[in-house]
Short mmCIF file of C-alpha atoms (C1' of nucleotides) in Angstrom, two decimals:
data_model
loop_
_atom_site.label_atom_id
_atom_site.label_comp_id
_atom_site.label_asym_id
_atom_site.label_seq_id
_atom_site.Cartn_x
_atom_site.Cartn_y
_atom_site.Cartn_z
CA MET A 99 180.56 33.82 201.43
CA ALA A 100 178.58 33.89 204.65
CA ASN A 101 177.72 37.51 204.03
CA CYS A 102 176.43 36.55 200.65
CA ASP A 103 174.21 33.87 202.10
CA GLY A 104 172.90 36.26 204.72
CA MET A 105 171.98 38.76 202.06
CA VAL A 106 170.03 36.19 200.10
CA PHE A 107 168.24 35.07 203.22
CA HIS A 108 167.17 38.59 204.10
CA THR A 109 165.95 39.18 200.65
CA GLN A 110 163.78 36.09 200.74
CA ILE A 111 162.40 37.00 204.13
CA ALA A 112 161.49 40.45 202.90
CA SER A 113 159.83 39.04 199.84
CA ILE A 114 157.74 36.64 201.87
CA MET A 115 156.69 39.35 204.25
CA GLU A 116 155.65 41.58 201.43
CA VAL A 117 153.54 38.89 199.90
CA GLN A 118 151.93 38.13 203.18
CA ALA A 119 151.33 41.76 203.87
CA ASN A 120 149.67 42.21 200.50
CA ALA A 121 147.50 39.20 201.08
CA ALA A 122 146.52 40.52 204.45
CA VAL A 123 145.64 43.91 203.02
CA ALA A 124 143.62 42.32 200.31
CA GLU A 125 141.78 40.23 202.79
CA ILE A 126 141.10 43.19 205.00
CA CYS A 127 139.82 45.17 202.08
CA LYS A 128 137.57 42.38 201.07
CA LEU A 129 136.19 42.12 204.55
CA VAL A 130 135.63 45.82 204.69
CA ASP A 131 133.89 45.85 201.35
CA ASP A 132 131.63 43.02 202.29
CA ASP A 133 130.73 44.60 205.55
CA TYR A 134 130.20 47.89 203.85
CA ALA A 135 127.86 46.34 201.37
CA VAL A 136 125.97 44.70 204.14
CA PHE A 137 125.78 47.92 206.03
CA ARG A 138 124.61 49.82 202.98
CA LEU A 139 121.94 47.27 202.38
CA GLU A 140 120.80 47.52 205.91
CA ILE A 141 120.85 51.29 205.76
CA THR A 142 118.82 51.27 202.60
CA GLN A 143 116.27 48.97 204.04
CA SER A 144 116.08 51.04 207.14
CA GLN A 145 115.56 54.13 205.08
CA LYS A 146 112.77 52.48 203.18
CA GLU A 147 111.12 51.40 206.35
CA ASN A 148 111.57 54.84 207.73
CA ARG A 149 109.93 56.42 204.69
CA ALA A 150 107.06 54.00 204.80
CA LEU A 151 106.47 54.72 208.43
CA ARG A 152 106.65 58.42 207.81
CA ARG A 153 104.10 58.28 205.07
CA LYS A 154 101.79 56.16 207.06
CA LEU A 155 102.07 58.59 209.89
CA GLN A 156 101.37 61.53 207.63
CA LEU A 157 98.43 59.84 206.03
CA LEU A 158 96.99 59.06 209.38
CA GLU A 159 97.43 62.67 210.32
CA MET A 160 95.80 63.68 207.09
CA LYS A 161 92.91 61.48 207.80
CA VAL A 162 92.52 62.92 211.24
CA ALA A 163 92.77 66.44 209.91
CA ARG A 164 90.29 65.73 207.18
CA GLU A 165 87.79 64.39 209.62
CA ARG A 166 88.39 67.42 211.72
CA VAL A 167 87.69 69.62 208.75
CA LEU A 168 84.71 67.49 207.91
CA ALA A 169 83.19 68.41 211.18
CA SER A 170 83.90 72.09 210.80
CA ARG A 171 83.71 72.79 207.02
CA PRO A 172 81.51 70.41 205.11
CA SER A 173 82.12 72.18 201.83
CA SER A 174 85.81 71.58 201.92
CA VAL A 175 85.33 67.96 202.66
CA LYS A 176 82.89 67.76 199.85
CA ILE A 177 85.58 69.00 197.61
CA LEU A 178 88.00 66.48 198.94
CA ASP A 179 85.53 63.71 198.61
CA ARG A 180 84.88 64.64 195.06
CA TYR A 181 88.53 64.76 194.47
CA ARG A 182 88.91 61.36 195.91
CA GLY A 183 86.22 60.13 193.66
CA MET A 184 88.09 61.56 190.78
CA ALA A 185 91.22 59.87 191.93
CA ARG A 186 89.50 56.58 191.78
CA GLY A 187 87.96 57.40 188.51
CA GLU A 188 84.54 57.29 190.00
CA GLY A 189 83.19 60.32 188.36
CA HIS A 190 83.75 63.83 187.34
CA PHE A 191 82.86 67.22 188.50
CA THR A 192 79.52 68.36 187.39
CA GLY A 193 80.15 71.98 188.03
CA GLY A 194 82.91 74.33 187.20
CA HIS A 195 85.93 74.42 189.34
CA ARG A 196 88.92 76.49 189.60
CA SER A 197 92.21 75.26 190.75
CA PHE A 198 94.90 77.16 192.43
CA VAL A 199 98.10 76.50 194.22
CA LYS A 200 97.56 76.39 197.85
CA PRO A 201 100.50 77.67 199.83
CA ALA A 202 102.12 75.05 201.89
CA GLY A 203 101.69 77.09 204.95
CA LEU A 204 97.96 76.92 204.63
CA ASN A 205 97.85 73.22 204.33
CA PRO A 206 95.89 72.10 207.31
CA TRP A 207 97.22 68.63 207.43
CA ARG A 208 100.70 69.13 206.16
CA ASP A 209 101.87 71.91 208.39
CA ASP A 210 105.35 71.29 209.58
CA GLN A 211 105.32 67.93 207.96
CA PRO A 212 107.45 68.10 204.92
CA ILE A 213 108.12 64.76 203.44
CA THR A 214 111.78 64.74 202.99
CA ASP A 215 114.22 62.09 202.29
CA GLU A 216 117.22 61.80 204.40
CA GLY A 217 119.64 64.50 203.75
CA SER A 218 117.52 66.34 201.29
CA GLY A 219 117.50 70.04 201.30
CA THR A 220 114.64 72.35 201.81
CA SER A 221 111.40 71.07 200.54
CA THR A 222 108.33 72.87 199.44
CA GLN A 223 104.86 71.67 198.89
CA HIS A 224 102.41 72.71 196.28
CA VAL A 225 98.93 71.62 196.83
CA ILE A 226 96.44 72.38 194.13
CA VAL A 227 93.01 72.36 195.56
CA ILE A 228 89.77 72.37 193.73
CA GLU A 229 87.36 75.04 194.61
CA PRO A 230 83.98 75.59 193.10
CA ALA A 231 83.77 78.31 190.57
CA GLU A 232 80.53 79.91 189.67
CA ALA A 233 80.42 79.85 185.94
CA VAL A 234 83.05 77.61 184.65
CA GLY A 235 81.93 75.17 182.09
CA PRO A 236 81.51 71.53 182.63
CA GLY A 237 84.86 70.89 181.14
CA ALA A 238 86.64 72.66 183.88
CA SER A 239 89.64 70.94 185.13
CA SER A 240 90.13 69.44 188.44
CA LEU A 241 93.65 69.05 189.45
CA VAL A 242 94.66 67.85 192.82
CA LYS A 243 98.26 67.37 193.32
CA GLN A 244 100.52 67.43 196.21
CA GLU A 245 104.02 67.74 195.16
CA ARG A 246 107.13 67.82 197.14
CA THR A 247 109.94 69.31 195.31
CA GLU A 248 113.50 69.26 196.27
CA GLY A 249 114.96 72.65 196.42
CA GLU A 250 112.60 74.18 194.02
CA ASP A 251 110.44 73.08 191.25
CA PRO A 252 107.70 75.61 191.25
CA ARG A 253 107.77 75.94 187.52
CA HIS A 254 106.62 72.45 187.11
CA THR A 255 103.64 73.05 189.27
CA ARG A 256 102.90 76.30 187.59
CA ASP A 257 103.05 74.68 184.26
CA ILE A 258 100.68 72.03 185.30
CA GLN A 259 98.19 74.35 186.75
CA ALA A 260 98.52 76.79 183.93
CA GLY A 261 97.93 74.07 181.47
CA ALA A 262 94.95 72.93 183.36
CA ALA A 263 93.53 76.39 183.67
CA ALA A 264 94.11 77.30 180.09
CA GLY A 265 92.86 74.03 178.90
CA VAL A 266 95.68 73.63 176.49
CA ALA A 267 96.52 70.23 177.72
CA PRO A 268 94.15 67.40 177.30
CA PRO A 269 93.53 65.11 180.18
CA VAL A 270 96.93 63.78 180.89
CA ALA A 271 97.56 60.24 181.81
CA LEU A 272 99.71 59.70 184.77
CA GLU A 273 102.09 57.55 182.88
CA ASP A 274 102.55 60.26 180.35
CA LEU A 275 103.70 62.60 182.96
CA ALA A 276 105.98 60.02 184.37
CA THR A 277 107.63 59.55 181.07
CA THR A 278 108.15 63.20 180.56
CA SER A 279 109.36 64.02 183.98
CA GLN A 280 112.96 64.60 184.68
CA PRO A 281 114.83 61.66 186.03
CA ARG A 282 115.89 62.07 189.56
CA THR A 283 118.16 60.27 191.88
CA ARG A 284 115.67 59.72 194.60
CA PRO A 285 111.99 59.60 194.96
CA SER A 286 110.79 63.10 195.21
CA ILE A 287 107.16 63.14 194.35
CA THR A 288 104.58 62.13 196.78
CA GLU A 289 101.13 61.92 195.49
CA VAL A 290 98.19 62.39 197.69
CA SER A 291 95.35 61.09 195.76
CA GLY A 292 92.36 59.10 196.55
CA THR A 293 92.32 56.49 199.18
CA LEU A 294 94.99 55.54 201.58
CA ASN A 295 95.69 52.42 199.65
CA ASP A 296 96.19 54.40 196.55
CA VAL A 297 98.76 56.47 198.25
CA LEU A 298 100.53 53.59 199.81
CA LYS A 299 100.51 51.79 196.56
CA SER A 300 102.16 54.73 194.98
CA GLU A 301 105.09 54.44 197.22
CA THR A 302 107.60 52.92 194.98
CA ASP A 303 111.10 53.74 194.14
CA THR A 304 110.12 54.56 190.65
CA GLU A 305 109.80 58.17 189.99
CA THR A 306 106.42 59.33 189.01
CA HIS A 307 104.61 62.56 188.84
CA ARG A 308 101.14 61.62 189.50
CA LEU A 309 98.63 64.02 188.35
CA LEU A 310 94.97 63.85 188.74
CA HIS A 311 93.51 65.45 185.77
CA THR A 312 89.91 64.91 185.13
CA GLY A 313 89.45 67.31 182.34
CA SER A 314 90.72 70.41 180.78
CA ASP A 315 89.40 73.81 181.40
CA ASP A 316 88.92 74.36 177.79
CA GLY A 317 86.72 77.32 178.20
CA SER A 318 88.59 79.56 180.48
CA ASP A 319 89.23 82.15 177.90
CA PRO A 320 86.14 83.48 176.23
CA GLU A 321 88.12 85.37 173.66
CA ARG A 322 89.93 82.30 172.59
CA LEU A 323 86.77 80.32 172.87
CA LEU A 324 84.89 82.57 170.60
CA LEU A 325 87.46 83.71 168.21
CA GLY A 326 90.12 81.18 168.23
CA ARG A 327 88.26 78.45 166.57
CA LEU A 328 87.24 80.43 163.61
CA GLY A 329 90.01 82.88 163.53
CA CYS A 330 87.87 85.95 163.48
CA SER A 331 88.17 89.08 165.45
CA PRO A 332 85.27 90.65 167.14
CA ALA A 333 83.77 93.62 165.53
CA PRO A 334 85.39 96.60 167.09
CA ASP A 335 82.29 98.63 166.88
CA SER A 336 79.69 96.04 167.12
CA LYS A 337 78.76 97.36 170.47
CA ASP A 338 77.51 100.49 168.82
CA LEU A 339 74.74 98.53 167.30
CA LEU A 340 73.26 97.77 170.60
CA TYR A 341 70.82 99.64 172.63
CA GLY A 342 69.06 99.05 175.82
CA ASN A 343 69.38 96.43 178.40
CA LEU A 344 71.41 93.52 177.30
CA SER A 345 71.28 91.60 180.45
CA PRO A 346 68.35 89.34 179.69
CA ARG A 347 70.29 87.71 176.96
CA ILE A 348 72.19 84.84 178.33
CA VAL A 349 74.84 82.96 176.58
CA HIS A 350 75.86 79.64 177.89
CA SER A 351 79.34 79.01 176.99
CA HIS A 352 82.56 77.81 178.39
CA GLN A 353 83.52 80.95 180.04
CA ASP A 354 85.73 81.36 182.95
CA SER A 355 83.91 82.74 185.84
CA SER A 356 86.62 85.12 186.70
CA ASP A 357 86.35 86.74 183.35
CA ALA A 358 82.65 86.92 183.68
CA LEU A 359 82.98 88.49 187.03
CA GLU A 360 85.48 90.94 185.82
CA THR A 361 83.26 92.08 183.03
CA GLY A 362 80.26 92.20 185.24
CA ASN A 363 77.26 93.52 183.45
CA ASP A 364 79.34 94.67 180.65
CA LEU A 365 79.25 91.53 178.68
CA PRO A 366 81.90 90.94 176.14
CA ARG A 367 81.04 92.60 172.94
CA SER A 368 81.17 89.50 170.98
CA TYR A 369 78.68 87.93 173.25
CA THR A 370 76.27 90.75 173.21
CA THR A 371 76.35 91.02 169.51
CA GLU A 372 75.98 87.34 169.18
CA MET A 373 72.90 87.60 171.19
CA MET A 374 71.35 89.97 168.74
CA PRO A 375 70.03 87.92 165.91
CA GLY A 376 68.29 90.90 164.53
CA SER A 377 71.22 93.17 164.38
CA MET A 378 74.15 91.15 163.32
CA PRO A 379 74.90 88.21 161.17
CA LEU A 380 74.47 85.22 163.25
CA VAL A 381 75.87 81.82 163.07
CA LEU A 382 74.13 79.51 165.38
CA GLU A 383 74.72 75.89 165.80
CA THR A 384 71.72 75.44 167.92
CA GLN A 385 68.58 77.40 167.94
CA THR A 386 66.08 75.52 169.86
CA ASP A 387 64.73 78.06 172.20
CA LEU A 388 61.02 78.08 171.75
CA SER A 389 60.59 81.36 173.45
CA ARG A 390 61.61 82.95 170.23
CA GLY A 391 59.06 81.11 168.27
CA ASP A 392 59.86 78.80 165.48
CA TRP A 393 61.68 81.44 163.60
CA ASN A 394 64.38 80.50 161.28
CA PRO A 395 64.09 76.80 161.44
CA TYR A 396 66.09 76.52 158.33
CA SER A 397 68.97 78.85 158.62
CA SER A 398 70.40 77.39 161.73
CA SER A 399 71.03 74.21 159.92
CA VAL A 400 72.49 75.83 156.91
CA TYR A 401 75.22 77.87 158.44
CA SER A 402 76.57 75.90 161.24
CA GLU A 403 79.68 77.86 161.69
CA GLY A 404 81.77 80.52 160.19
CA CYS A 405 82.07 84.22 160.23
CA LEU A 406 80.86 86.48 157.58
CA ASP A 407 79.62 89.89 157.03
CA LYS A 408 79.59 92.27 154.17
CA LYS A 409 81.07 95.12 156.06
CA GLY A 410 83.45 93.32 158.26
CA GLU A 411 81.23 93.24 161.29
CA VAL A 412 82.26 89.76 161.90
CA ILE A 413 80.50 87.73 164.46
CA VAL A 414 81.48 84.28 165.35
CA ILE A 415 79.48 82.08 167.54
CA ASP A 416 80.31 78.70 168.67
CA GLU A 417 77.68 76.80 170.51
CA VAL A 418 75.60 79.43 172.07
CA LYS A 419 72.19 79.03 173.42
CA VAL A 420 70.01 82.06 173.54
CA GLU A 421 67.42 82.52 176.12
CA GLY A 422 64.67 85.04 176.33
CA ASP A 423 63.18 87.16 173.67
CA ALA A 424 65.05 88.73 170.91
CA PRO A 425 65.98 92.19 171.95
CA LEU A 426 65.49 95.21 169.88
CA THR A 427 68.49 97.01 168.73
CA CYS A 428 69.05 100.37 167.30
CA THR A 429 71.86 102.21 165.76
CA ALA A 430 73.07 105.43 167.12
CA ASP A 431 71.32 107.42 164.45
CA GLU A 432 68.02 105.76 165.07
CA THR A 433 65.74 107.12 167.68
CA PRO A 434 66.05 104.82 170.60
CA ILE A 435 62.39 104.79 171.26
CA TRP A 436 62.60 101.51 173.03
CA GLU A 437 65.25 102.67 175.34
CA GLY A 438 64.31 101.75 178.83
CA TYR A 439 62.09 98.95 177.88
CA SER A 440 62.92 95.78 179.55
CA GLN A 441 64.09 93.14 177.21
CA GLY A 442 62.42 89.85 177.49
CA ASN A 443 59.08 91.37 178.27
CA THR A 444 56.85 90.68 175.34
CA SER A 445 54.33 93.34 176.11
CA ASP A 446 57.03 95.92 176.37
CA LEU A 447 58.47 94.67 173.19
CA LEU A 448 55.22 94.98 171.36
CA HIS A 449 54.56 98.33 172.79
CA CYS A 450 57.96 99.36 171.73
CA ARG A 451 57.32 98.12 168.26
CA ASP A 452 54.10 99.99 168.04
CA ARG A 453 55.98 103.12 168.75
CA LEU A 454 58.49 102.10 166.21
CA GLU A 455 55.90 101.69 163.54
CA THR A 456 54.30 104.96 164.36
CA SER A 457 57.50 106.84 164.41
CA LEU A 458 58.55 105.52 161.08
CA ASN A 459 55.24 106.12 159.34
CA VAL A 460 54.92 102.48 158.62
CA ALA A 461 51.38 101.48 157.89
CA THR A 462 50.00 100.34 161.16
CA HIS A 463 47.11 98.65 159.50
CA SER A 464 49.38 96.13 158.03
CA PRO A 465 48.65 92.52 158.73
CA SER A 466 51.54 92.53 161.07
CA HIS A 467 49.11 93.10 163.88
CA ALA A 468 47.23 89.96 163.26
CA PHE A 469 50.52 88.41 162.49
CA ARG A 470 51.76 89.52 165.79
CA ASP A 471 48.82 88.06 167.60
CA HIS A 472 48.89 84.67 166.09
CA ASP A 473 52.34 83.89 165.03
CA PRO A 474 55.03 83.06 167.48
CA VAL A 475 57.39 84.92 165.27
CA SER A 476 55.75 88.06 166.42
CA THR A 477 57.42 87.77 169.75
CA SER A 478 60.73 88.30 168.14
CA MET A 479 60.40 90.39 165.08
CA ALA A 480 58.02 91.59 162.48
CA PRO A 481 59.02 92.28 158.91
CA SER A 482 58.69 95.97 159.36
CA ASP A 483 61.07 95.76 162.24
CA SER A 484 63.47 93.65 160.37
CA ARG A 485 63.97 96.43 157.93
CA ILE A 486 65.18 98.50 160.77
CA PHE A 487 67.58 95.81 161.71
CA PHE A 488 68.77 95.50 158.22
CA ASN A 489 69.44 99.16 158.33
CA GLN A 490 71.39 98.76 161.49
CA VAL A 491 73.46 96.03 160.10
CA PHE A 492 74.57 97.82 157.04
CA ASN A 493 73.99 101.35 158.19
CA SER A 494 74.04 102.53 154.66
CA ASP A 495 72.06 105.07 152.73
CA ARG A 496 70.74 102.32 150.63
CA ALA A 497 69.39 100.51 153.60
CA ARG A 498 67.88 103.70 154.90
CA ASP A 499 66.15 104.24 151.63
CA LYS A 500 64.68 100.83 151.89
CA VAL A 501 63.35 101.66 155.30
CA ARG A 502 61.83 104.94 154.27
CA GLY A 503 60.42 103.93 150.98
CA GLY A 504 59.36 100.91 149.05
CA GLY A 505 61.33 97.78 149.09
CA ALA A 506 60.03 95.32 151.56
CA ALA A 507 57.50 97.68 153.02
CA SER A 508 54.80 96.46 150.79
CA GLY A 509 54.97 92.81 151.45
CA ASN A 510 53.03 91.89 154.50
CA SER A 511 50.23 90.14 152.79
CA LYS A 512 51.58 86.69 153.47
CA GLU A 513 52.63 85.08 156.61
CA LYS A 514 56.36 85.25 156.68
CA ARG A 515 57.42 82.35 158.71
CA PHE A 516 60.90 82.20 157.30
CA LEU A 517 63.22 84.70 158.85
CA CYS A 518 66.64 85.58 157.71
CA MET A 519 69.13 84.43 160.22
CA PHE A 520 71.22 87.49 159.58
CA CYS A 521 68.75 90.34 159.59
CA ASN A 522 65.63 88.60 160.85
CA LYS A 523 63.66 89.72 157.90
CA GLY A 524 60.65 87.60 157.20
CA PHE A 525 59.96 85.79 153.97
CA SER A 526 57.07 83.78 152.78
CA SER A 527 58.97 80.77 151.61
CA LEU A 528 62.12 78.92 152.26
CA GLN A 529 63.37 79.66 148.81
CA LYS A 530 62.92 83.35 149.28
CA VAL A 531 64.88 83.47 152.46
CA GLU A 532 67.51 81.27 150.92
CA ILE A 533 67.96 83.68 148.09
CA HIS A 534 67.88 86.63 150.36
CA GLN A 535 70.56 85.30 152.62
CA ARG A 536 72.94 85.34 149.73
CA VAL A 537 72.98 89.05 150.28
CA HIS A 538 74.72 88.42 153.55
CA THR A 539 76.77 85.47 152.59
CA GLY A 540 77.96 86.87 149.29
CA GLU A 541 77.15 83.61 147.64
CA ASN A 542 76.72 83.98 143.89
CA PRO A 543 76.02 80.54 142.53
CA PHE A 544 75.06 81.67 139.04
CA ASN A 545 77.93 82.70 136.87
CA CYS A 546 77.87 84.04 133.37
CA THR A 547 79.72 81.86 130.91
CA GLN A 548 80.64 84.84 128.77
CA CYS A 549 82.11 87.26 131.24
CA GLU A 550 82.64 85.35 134.46
CA LYS A 551 80.23 87.60 136.26
CA ARG A 552 78.39 85.95 139.05
CA PHE A 553 74.89 86.47 140.30
CA SER A 554 72.94 85.45 143.29
CA ARG A 555 69.82 84.68 141.32
CA GLN A 556 69.22 82.81 138.17
CA ASP A 557 66.82 85.32 136.75
CA HIS A 558 69.41 88.02 137.27
CA LEU A 559 71.89 85.98 135.33
CA LYS A 560 69.39 85.48 132.60
CA ARG A 561 68.70 89.16 132.50
CA HIS A 562 72.37 89.93 132.40
CA GLN A 563 73.00 87.58 129.53
CA ARG A 564 70.94 89.78 127.31
CA VAL A 565 73.93 92.09 127.36
CA HIS A 566 75.91 89.48 125.50
CA THR A 567 73.16 88.34 123.23
CA GLY A 568 72.07 91.88 122.44
CA GLU A 569 68.52 90.88 123.00
CA LYS A 570 66.34 93.88 123.81
CA PRO A 571 62.83 92.59 124.00
CA PHE A 572 61.30 95.78 125.32
CA THR A 573 60.55 98.32 122.60
CA CYS A 574 59.25 101.82 123.10
CA PRO A 575 56.10 102.25 121.00
CA GLN A 576 56.77 105.95 120.58
CA CYS A 577 60.35 105.94 119.35
CA GLU A 578 61.00 102.30 118.60
CA LYS A 579 63.85 102.41 121.07
CA ARG A 580 64.59 99.03 122.49
CA PHE A 581 65.59 98.03 125.99
CA SER A 582 66.78 94.92 127.63
CA GLN A 583 64.80 95.42 130.82
CA ALA A 584 61.17 96.24 131.23
CA GLY A 585 61.94 98.73 133.91
CA ASP A 586 64.24 100.56 131.57
CA LEU A 587 61.47 100.89 129.04
CA LYS A 588 59.08 102.15 131.62
CA ARG A 589 61.59 104.68 132.80
CA HIS A 590 62.25 105.72 129.25
CA GLN A 591 58.62 106.20 128.46
CA ARG A 592 58.45 108.96 131.03
CA VAL A 593 60.57 110.93 128.62
CA HIS A 594 57.72 110.91 126.18
CA THR A 595 54.97 111.38 128.68
CA GLY A 596 56.81 114.08 130.56
CA GLU A 597 55.90 112.43 133.74
CA LYS A 598 58.18 113.44 136.56
CA PRO A 599 56.87 111.56 139.55
CA PHE A 600 59.67 112.54 141.89
CA SER A 601 59.58 116.08 143.09
CA CYS A 602 62.00 117.72 145.42
CA THR A 603 60.39 118.47 148.73
"C1'" DC B 297 72.08 117.72 134.31
"C1'" DT B 298 69.70 114.25 131.98
"C1'" DG B 299 68.99 109.99 129.85
"C1'" DG B 300 70.48 105.39 129.22
"C1'" DG B 301 72.61 100.92 130.46
"C1'" DG B 302 73.60 97.49 133.76
"C1'" DA B 303 72.83 95.49 137.94
"C1'" DG B 304 71.07 94.36 142.93
"C1'" DG B 305 67.26 93.20 145.68
"C1'" DG B 306 62.44 92.17 146.72
"C1'" DG B 307 57.56 90.65 145.83
"C1'" DG B 308 54.02 88.30 143.32
"C1'" DC B 309 52.18 85.00 140.21
"C1'" DC B 310 51.95 80.77 137.65
"C1'" DC B 311 53.12 76.08 136.56
"C1'" DC C 9 56.83 73.66 147.56
"C1'" DG C 10 60.24 74.89 144.22
"C1'" DG C 11 61.46 77.00 139.95
"C1'" DG C 12 60.77 80.34 136.58
"C1'" DC C 13 59.24 84.56 135.22
"C1'" DC C 14 57.73 89.20 135.60
"C1'" DC C 15 57.44 93.55 137.82
"C1'" DC C 16 59.08 97.02 140.83
"C1'" DC C 17 62.41 100.07 143.08
"C1'" DT C 18 66.88 101.50 143.60
"C1'" DC C 19 71.80 102.43 142.81
"C1'" DC C 20 75.91 103.22 140.14
"C1'" DC C 21 78.23 104.53 136.15
"C1'" DC C 22 78.76 106.81 131.86
"C1'" DA C 23 77.96 109.60 127.75
#
DNA sequence: CTGGGGAGGGGGCCC
DNA sequence: CGGGCCCCCTCCCCA
C-alpha cells in the first residue's frame, strides 16, 4: 500500500516538474525573442545610420572632387553643372551630347568607394556621363546615372544607354522606371543627381531606379531618320547622278555625329541626292533659303512628305534645310563640263552654265541671259539647264530627245518663275508647273468614264474621248480622210505633199 | 517599211 | 490668274 502511495507521489512530482520546466522554457524563449527583436531593431537602425553617414561622406568627397576638377578641367564641370541643372529640371542641353558608360575605375570621385550594403557582394558602378558631341541634334539625350548594382546588372545599364542613344525610348519618368524595375530585397540603387539635397532625399528604403533623362536621341541614326519614317529605301544608284563637289550642300538633320564623322566627306547618298533639287525628286518640308531665290514657292507646300519617283529613284526627305546654291549635276553620260567648279559660287555656276549652253548648241541668245541677270531664279537654274536635269533624272532616250530637239527648248519668252520641285524646270504659271509635276507624281486626276483610262490633263481626256465618240473633226482636203487629232492630219498631209522633213544624217 | 491611231508632254493664246 | 483650247513634237503600237 505504501509502495502504491509512493508511486503516485513520484508521478505527481514528475508532472509538476515537467509543467514548470515547460513554463520556464517558454518564458526563456519569450525573453530571447523579445531581446532578439530589440537587437534586430537596433541593428537595423544602426545600419540605416551607417548608410546615411556613408552617403554623406561620399557626397562630401564628391563635392571636394568636383571642386578639384572644377579648378583643373572647366569643361567637365560645365558638363556636370549642366547635368545638375537637368536634374533639377532647370533646363536642357542646347547642343548635342553623347552619353557613354564611364568605367568605374575612371570615376574620379568614386574610386575605391563602392557603396555597398552590409554583406553585399561585389559591386560595380556604371556612371553615364554626358560629353559634348559635335553634330548631334538638339534632341540628343542626356543621361546621367550612377548605378550600383549588386553582383552584376550591366544589362540594365546598357539597355538604358542604348535606349537613350537610339532614341527609341521617350523621356522616361523616374517613377516609370521604378515601377518597371525588379523588386529587390535591399536598396541597391544610389542615384547621384543634382544637388546634395536631392541625393539625400533619395535615400529611402524604397527601391527606385532614378534616371535622368532629358530627351531622347531621336536622331542618332540617319538611315532610320531618313528612311524609317516614310519606309523608303535610298536609291541605290542615286549617287551616280551626282557630279562635282557636294560639300557645300549642308543638310541639317538629326544625325549622330559619329556617323557623320565616319562618313566624312562622303555624305550619305540619301543626303547628297536630297540636296540636289535639280536632279532628283525632292520632297521638302521647308524651303526658305533665300540664297536659292524664290524658286518653287508653291511646290514645297504641296508635297510635304512622301517618296515618289517614276523610275524608283526614291528620295525621302524629312525636314531638311538646304544652304548654298543649287549645285549642278550631271549623269555619267553627260560631259561633266562643270567638273571642278566650286559649288556655291554663283559666278562659277554661271560660267559653267554658259559652257553648258554652248556645248549643247542651245541658243545662247535666249532670254535666259537677261533672265539670269534679273531673276533670282537664275542663281539656281535656268530652263535650259533644267532640261538637262530632267534628262538626268529619267536618263531615257525620250528625255535625251527633248534635250536635243524641240520640246521645252523653245519656251524662254516668258519669265518662268515657277520651277518644278522635281526637275527644276521653269514654267510661266502656277498651273503649268502643277500640271507638269503630275509627270513626276503620276497623278492622273482626269479619268475617262468609258474606259477607265486616266489622264493628267483635262484636254488630253477630252481628246481621248473622241475615240469613244468616233468624232474625227480633222478632215484631209485631198482625200477626205478624217482624223481625230490635228497633228495626225498634218502628218497625213505629208503623204500627199511628199514632204519628208526628216532626213537621215 | 510605211502609214495610221492613240497618247504623253509642252507652249501659247484667249476668255 | 485659272481654265479651256489649240498647236506642236514625240513615242509606241499595229496593220
